[in-house]
Amino acid sequence: MVDKRRSVVLADVDSMYVSAERIFNVGLNRRPVVVLSNNDGCVVARSKEAKALEIGMGEPWFKVRTRPSCRDVVALSSNYELYGDFSSRLATLCGQLAPRVEPYSIDECFLEFPAGEALDAAVCARERSARWLGLPVTVGIGRTKTLAKIATNHAKDSGIGVFSIDALSRAERAELLASIPVGEVWGIGGRLSARLAAHGVTTAKALADLDPGWVRRAYTIVVERTVRELQGVSCIPLTEQPAPRRSIMHCRHLGQPATKQDEVAAAASAFAQAVSAKLRRLDLAVPAVTVMLSTGGFGTGPPHHAQATQGFPVPLNAAGQLATTAARLARGAWRPGHRYKRVGVLASDLVQARRAQSLWPDDPRHDKLAAVLDTITARHGRDLAGYGRSGIRGPSGWDWRMRQEMRTPRFTTRWDELPVVS
């Protein structure tokens, strides 16, 4: 039975990364713009003008920039602090409009309204986002999260700002679902769509017409939920509180390959300090830490992948202890003759810090030093201070930090990078 008492609204920022960049540089408007991945490697975001040039998601930038048709494309390094800040602002804006909000990803928010209020609220969310944040938002409305996803995608494809699938007649909705390949339905990927095609299910409409009980027996309860959602029965509720974090990983491609033991140790130490900052911000502690080294899949040297783990007598989150441990593990995993391109630090099986107890209390100086470091880095950035040389510079001038030669300023999160109006 279709629930007519509520509607789900999905606010989706159009080309989030590019749109955030255009807020502070109007010269990028109506120009083909791409945002690149770590170390300026591959395309991870495209403006609609860049999509029109057939620039694919994940394409290496060194190949794209050599095409004659892409001569005027503007490439920018990823500015994750800026994008994350605007994502938080969007979630705050949505929270002022709706009684229930679920930030789903960096560029999407689900909202829930009484059915009669959804359309007006969707229009308001779109207008406020453009006026208050400068972000262009497309909004879809449906009885369920899956239908809201379909509505949002249709609104983007058709160029309309707000679209309600609930406003369609039964025949119009069937026609819309019949035009959508089953692989484009939220929760149905390439592998599942191939299995469904073997049963003659190639469109969203064909999926919606299936018997949910048969789907559960033939596939999984997850696919059954998708079928019921397409039929208008809500099976995926909004999650207002995120699930407890079970792990935190800080993993990066290095700006320069690491060949020396001190180099991998410095990178691992710096990444462990970043993990510590997240743990302390979330009031979490970790009982064990893992360090991973990899040469990656490129280069002419022999491949090598290694990892090492160490547990602690009591879960901890102090930067100094984690940094020292990570550096020692990296030194042990390092092998001569390799060019390491990727280093990662993983904190898993996280627990609440206040629940971590020990018969032998830890040295309180660790927490005091970590608190001082948190204060310094929050105010002045991570590059100003750190344990050993990891927070300032690498050994012998070697720099592990990512290449971000085309990164714009972090206008909204760094005092020294605030925009100046002259």
XYZ file of C-alpha atoms in Angstrom:
422
model
C 0.000 0.000 0.000
C 1.431 3.361 -1.038
C 2.094 5.699 1.884
C 0.584 9.071 0.942
C 1.445 10.821 4.186
C 5.071 11.623 3.410
C 7.360 12.470 0.543
C 11.106 12.193 0.223
C 13.015 15.093 -1.313
C 16.560 14.692 -2.648
C 18.670 17.831 -3.076
C 21.636 17.131 -5.346
C 24.271 19.762 -6.159
C 25.066 19.982 -9.861
C 28.768 19.144 -10.371
C 29.558 19.864 -6.726
C 33.319 20.308 -7.006
C 33.104 22.553 -10.063
C 30.194 24.554 -8.635
C 32.127 25.240 -5.421
C 35.080 26.501 -7.463
C 32.845 28.793 -9.526
C 31.523 30.552 -6.420
C 34.811 32.396 -6.018
C 35.801 32.557 -9.692
C 32.981 33.647 -11.977
C 35.430 33.455 -14.870
C 34.906 29.682 -14.788
C 31.203 30.024 -15.614
C 30.203 28.516 -18.950
C 33.740 27.188 -19.449
C 34.744 23.510 -19.549
C 36.200 22.750 -16.105
C 37.525 19.520 -14.619
C 38.706 18.753 -11.093
C 41.530 16.255 -10.718
C 42.222 13.486 -8.223
C 45.113 13.255 -5.781
C 48.439 14.246 -7.335
C 46.512 15.775 -10.251
C 46.170 12.351 -11.831
C 42.660 11.659 -13.133
C 39.436 13.551 -13.752
C 37.031 13.171 -10.803
C 34.552 15.963 -11.577
C 33.377 17.652 -14.784
C 31.250 20.631 -15.665
C 28.502 20.068 -18.213
C 30.695 21.873 -20.765
C 33.489 19.352 -20.091
C 31.037 16.460 -20.406
C 30.014 17.845 -23.807
C 33.656 17.409 -24.897
C 33.312 13.692 -24.026
C 35.809 13.833 -21.184
C 35.246 10.623 -19.251
C 35.158 10.201 -15.498
C 38.466 8.779 -14.297
C 40.387 9.634 -17.467
C 44.066 10.477 -16.891
C 44.611 14.198 -17.226
C 47.853 13.810 -19.169
C 45.822 12.187 -21.954
C 42.908 14.616 -21.855
C 45.042 17.743 -22.090
C 46.691 16.591 -25.332
C 43.407 16.444 -27.256
C 42.869 19.366 -29.633
C 39.222 19.614 -28.527
C 40.284 20.008 -24.884
C 42.731 22.830 -25.394
C 40.554 25.326 -23.517
C 39.643 23.031 -20.618
C 40.458 24.468 -17.192
C 41.911 21.870 -14.818
C 41.954 22.359 -11.046
C 43.441 20.315 -8.220
C 41.029 18.885 -5.662
C 40.246 21.307 -2.850
C 38.560 18.940 -0.400
C 38.432 21.394 2.498
C 36.422 23.827 0.402
C 34.048 21.154 -0.904
C 33.525 19.652 2.528
C 32.731 23.028 4.042
C 30.068 23.766 1.434
C 28.639 20.293 1.924
C 28.215 21.082 5.627
C 26.572 24.391 4.777
C 24.117 22.642 2.467
C 23.220 20.165 5.202
C 22.672 23.042 7.635
C 20.431 24.833 5.128
C 18.380 21.681 4.579
C 18.103 21.185 8.326
C 16.439 24.602 8.602
C 13.745 23.531 6.143
C 12.915 19.937 7.007
C 12.067 18.152 10.250
C 14.175 15.191 9.129
C 17.399 15.379 7.076
C 19.975 12.789 6.028
C 23.227 14.085 4.480
C 23.817 11.202 2.084
C 27.047 12.226 0.372
C 29.163 15.318 -0.129
C 26.686 16.653 -2.711
C 23.356 15.066 -1.691
C 20.847 15.455 1.117
C 17.615 13.540 1.673
C 14.767 15.456 3.323
C 11.373 14.243 4.483
C 8.179 16.312 4.386
C 4.442 15.811 4.634
C 3.322 15.015 1.098
C 1.411 18.288 0.640
C 4.439 20.414 1.581
C 7.148 18.680 -0.447
C 6.935 20.669 -3.683
C 7.015 24.099 -2.019
C 9.866 22.972 0.227
C 11.837 21.635 -2.762
C 11.497 24.949 -4.602
C 12.572 26.802 -1.445
C 15.624 24.551 -0.976
C 16.717 25.161 -4.552
C 16.263 28.931 -4.325
C 18.000 29.279 -0.959
C 20.931 27.139 -2.036
C 21.474 29.355 -5.068
C 20.999 32.618 -3.152
C 22.685 31.845 0.160
C 25.406 29.405 -0.894
C 25.829 29.992 -4.609
C 25.320 26.292 -5.320
C 23.034 25.120 -8.156
C 20.840 22.329 -6.813
C 18.527 19.901 -8.618
C 15.691 18.521 -6.514
C 13.646 15.341 -6.980
C 10.526 14.288 -5.099
C 9.173 10.775 -4.599
C 7.334 8.569 -2.127
C 10.561 6.707 -1.397
C 14.279 7.378 -1.504
C 14.656 5.272 -4.661
C 11.888 7.176 -6.455
C 13.378 10.480 -5.288
C 16.690 9.395 -6.820
C 14.958 8.650 -10.118
C 13.160 11.991 -9.972
C 16.424 13.863 -9.387
C 18.192 12.101 -12.256
C 15.265 12.877 -14.562
C 15.326 16.524 -13.489
C 19.030 16.723 -14.358
C 18.615 14.992 -17.707
C 15.670 17.173 -18.697
C 17.199 20.409 -17.411
C 14.385 21.276 -15.007
C 15.230 22.349 -11.495
C 12.540 20.507 -9.552
C 10.665 17.363 -10.550
C 8.096 15.314 -8.651
C 7.500 11.769 -9.791
C 4.500 11.751 -7.455
C 2.761 14.294 -9.684
C 2.720 11.889 -12.648
C -0.239 9.745 -13.554
C 0.173 5.979 -13.383
C 0.685 5.808 -17.157
C 3.239 8.639 -17.148
C 5.180 7.030 -14.308
C 5.222 3.687 -16.127
C 6.522 5.426 -19.250
C 9.291 7.136 -17.278
C 10.383 3.926 -15.539
C 10.354 2.076 -18.859
C 12.890 4.580 -20.227
C 15.418 3.927 -17.435
C 17.881 1.023 -17.813
C 17.754 -1.249 -14.787
C 21.474 -0.713 -14.149
C 20.802 2.980 -13.449
C 18.407 2.250 -10.594
C 19.859 3.166 -7.203
C 21.260 -0.005 -5.641
C 21.403 -2.025 -8.878
C 24.906 -2.241 -10.302
C 26.409 -3.843 -13.364
C 26.634 -7.352 -11.923
C 23.027 -7.375 -10.707
C 21.717 -5.842 -13.919
C 23.339 -8.680 -15.892
C 21.598 -11.273 -13.700
C 18.293 -9.443 -13.991
C 18.654 -9.236 -17.766
C 18.795 -13.037 -17.844
C 15.246 -12.949 -16.446
C 14.171 -10.360 -19.005
C 14.381 -7.444 -16.591
C 16.131 -4.622 -18.436
C 14.266 -1.493 -17.279
C 13.191 0.076 -14.011
C 9.565 -0.630 -14.919
C 10.243 -4.334 -15.437
C 11.961 -4.390 -12.044
C 9.037 -2.625 -10.391
C 6.602 -5.143 -11.894
C 8.316 -8.132 -10.253
C 6.813 -9.953 -7.290
C 8.827 -8.906 -4.190
C 8.557 -12.367 -2.633
C 10.028 -14.027 -5.710
C 12.793 -11.404 -5.835
C 13.747 -12.135 -2.240
C 14.003 -15.860 -2.959
C 15.844 -15.434 -6.267
C 18.142 -12.570 -5.228
C 18.495 -10.835 -1.860
C 16.481 -8.798 0.579
C 18.328 -5.715 -0.700
C 16.928 -6.187 -4.214
C 13.503 -6.877 -2.727
C 13.642 -3.534 -0.930
C 14.494 -1.808 -4.198
C 11.492 -3.416 -5.902
C 9.165 -2.329 -3.104
C 10.622 1.183 -3.166
C 9.907 1.402 -6.898
C 6.348 0.350 -6.095
C 6.039 3.251 -3.650
C 6.527 1.358 -0.381
C 9.220 2.920 1.803
C 11.808 0.327 2.883
C 14.896 2.544 3.265
C 14.242 5.066 6.052
C 16.131 8.295 6.477
C 19.114 7.925 8.775
C 19.429 11.114 10.793
C 22.297 9.813 12.935
C 25.235 8.268 11.069
C 26.256 4.743 12.041
C 29.115 4.554 14.562
C 32.514 4.685 12.910
C 34.216 1.311 12.934
C 37.436 2.384 11.240
C 39.344 5.419 10.002
C 41.894 5.284 7.214
C 44.260 7.952 5.952
C 45.748 6.707 2.684
C 47.430 8.799 0.006
C 49.473 8.596 -3.158
C 52.764 10.328 -2.419
C 53.863 13.382 -4.348
C 57.275 11.761 -4.845
C 58.031 8.027 -4.605
C 59.591 6.992 -1.305
C 62.740 4.920 -1.644
C 64.302 5.307 1.811
C 63.275 3.929 5.157
C 63.133 7.388 6.729
C 60.838 8.593 3.960
C 58.112 5.970 4.432
C 58.411 6.455 8.194
C 57.884 10.222 7.874
C 54.805 9.792 5.677
C 53.307 7.136 7.961
C 53.935 9.322 10.997
C 52.179 12.290 9.383
C 49.212 10.175 8.314
C 48.931 8.723 11.822
C 48.698 12.249 13.191
C 45.830 12.955 10.792
C 44.105 9.785 12.033
C 44.657 10.929 15.617
C 42.989 14.276 14.897
C 39.886 12.512 13.563
C 39.782 10.098 16.478
C 39.979 12.868 19.039
C 37.392 14.977 17.241
C 34.961 12.017 17.349
C 35.951 10.997 20.894
C 37.137 7.594 19.674
C 40.158 5.427 20.456
C 41.835 2.583 18.595
C 43.100 -0.746 20.006
C 45.420 -1.434 17.043
C 46.930 0.420 14.106
C 47.957 -0.915 10.671
C 50.417 0.637 8.226
C 50.307 -0.250 4.511
C 52.966 0.363 1.864
C 52.526 -0.144 -1.870
C 54.500 0.525 -5.004
C 51.220 0.769 -6.941
C 50.532 -0.596 -10.381
C 52.754 1.766 -12.321
C 56.475 2.141 -12.854
C 59.212 -0.175 -14.030
C 60.427 -1.475 -10.688
C 59.325 -4.690 -8.991
C 55.908 -4.469 -7.303
C 55.774 -4.709 -3.542
C 52.846 -4.484 -1.127
C 53.291 -4.822 2.605
C 51.450 -4.129 5.818
C 52.149 -4.405 9.520
C 49.898 -4.172 12.579
C 50.479 -3.465 16.246
C 47.959 -3.657 19.078
C 47.935 -1.574 22.243
C 47.304 -2.700 25.835
C 44.536 -0.089 26.022
C 42.831 1.800 23.151
C 44.389 5.221 22.605
C 44.170 8.258 20.328
C 47.149 10.448 21.256
C 49.028 11.709 18.206
C 52.500 11.063 19.593
C 51.861 7.408 20.393
C 50.170 6.715 17.058
C 52.844 8.572 15.094
C 55.685 6.725 16.818
C 54.009 3.361 16.270
C 53.205 4.062 12.625
C 56.761 5.164 11.890
C 58.161 1.998 13.494
C 55.745 -0.221 11.534
C 56.604 1.533 8.273
C 60.314 1.025 8.894
C 59.703 -2.679 9.474
C 57.571 -3.109 6.345
C 59.980 -1.188 4.095
C 62.223 -3.170 1.769
C 65.184 -1.751 -0.173
C 65.010 -1.423 -3.942
C 61.342 -0.366 -4.113
C 59.698 2.944 -5.018
C 56.676 3.251 -2.737
C 53.902 5.374 -4.202
C 51.180 4.775 -1.639
C 51.197 4.825 2.152
C 48.205 4.275 4.412
C 47.419 4.177 8.119
C 44.328 2.272 9.286
C 42.695 2.521 12.707
C 40.112 -0.256 13.087
C 37.744 -1.692 15.723
C 37.197 1.777 17.162
C 35.712 2.271 20.627
C 34.525 5.273 22.596
C 37.539 6.921 24.187
C 35.828 7.398 27.543
C 35.209 3.652 27.757
C 38.871 2.768 27.271
C 40.120 1.812 30.710
C 43.324 0.253 31.925
C 44.705 -1.074 35.196
C 47.831 0.954 34.418
C 46.915 4.547 33.555
C 48.766 5.993 30.575
C 51.216 8.887 30.874
C 48.982 12.017 30.944
C 51.613 13.949 29.010
C 50.569 12.131 25.832
C 47.076 13.581 26.026
C 48.336 17.046 26.944
C 50.730 17.124 23.992
C 48.010 15.842 21.662
C 45.631 18.561 22.870
C 48.257 21.243 22.196
C 48.878 19.844 18.709
C 45.102 19.770 18.039
C 44.854 23.449 18.956
C 47.806 24.494 16.785
C 46.736 22.518 13.712
C 43.088 23.607 14.000
C 44.129 27.246 13.990
C 47.113 27.231 11.659
C 46.889 24.034 9.580
C 48.613 20.652 9.721
C 51.837 21.774 8.045
C 52.967 24.060 10.867
C 53.700 21.525 13.612
C 54.036 17.794 14.049
C 55.984 15.032 15.714
C 59.494 14.706 14.363
C 59.815 16.106 10.865
C 56.525 14.757 9.571
C 54.605 17.944 10.229
C 57.130 20.302 8.655
C 59.224 18.695 5.923
C 60.412 15.307 4.820
C 63.892 13.833 5.323
C 66.644 15.450 3.248
C 64.237 17.728 1.441
C 62.032 14.858 0.209
C 58.384 15.936 0.117
C 55.679 13.254 0.465
C 52.773 15.663 0.130
C 50.424 15.381 -2.825
C 51.006 17.429 -5.927
C 48.314 20.094 -6.023
C 49.803 22.553 -8.432
C 46.402 23.898 -9.519
C 44.593 24.015 -6.184
C 42.615 27.151 -5.457
C 42.705 28.750 -1.974
C 40.666 27.207 0.839
C 38.583 30.346 1.008
C 36.229 29.386 3.830
C 38.401 27.337 6.196
C 41.787 29.095 6.378
C 42.265 32.583 7.761
C 45.346 33.169 5.609
C 43.442 32.196 2.448
C 40.337 34.321 2.875
C 39.266 36.083 -0.338
C 40.215 39.746 -0.450
C 37.950 42.364 -2.020
C 39.838 45.360 -3.344
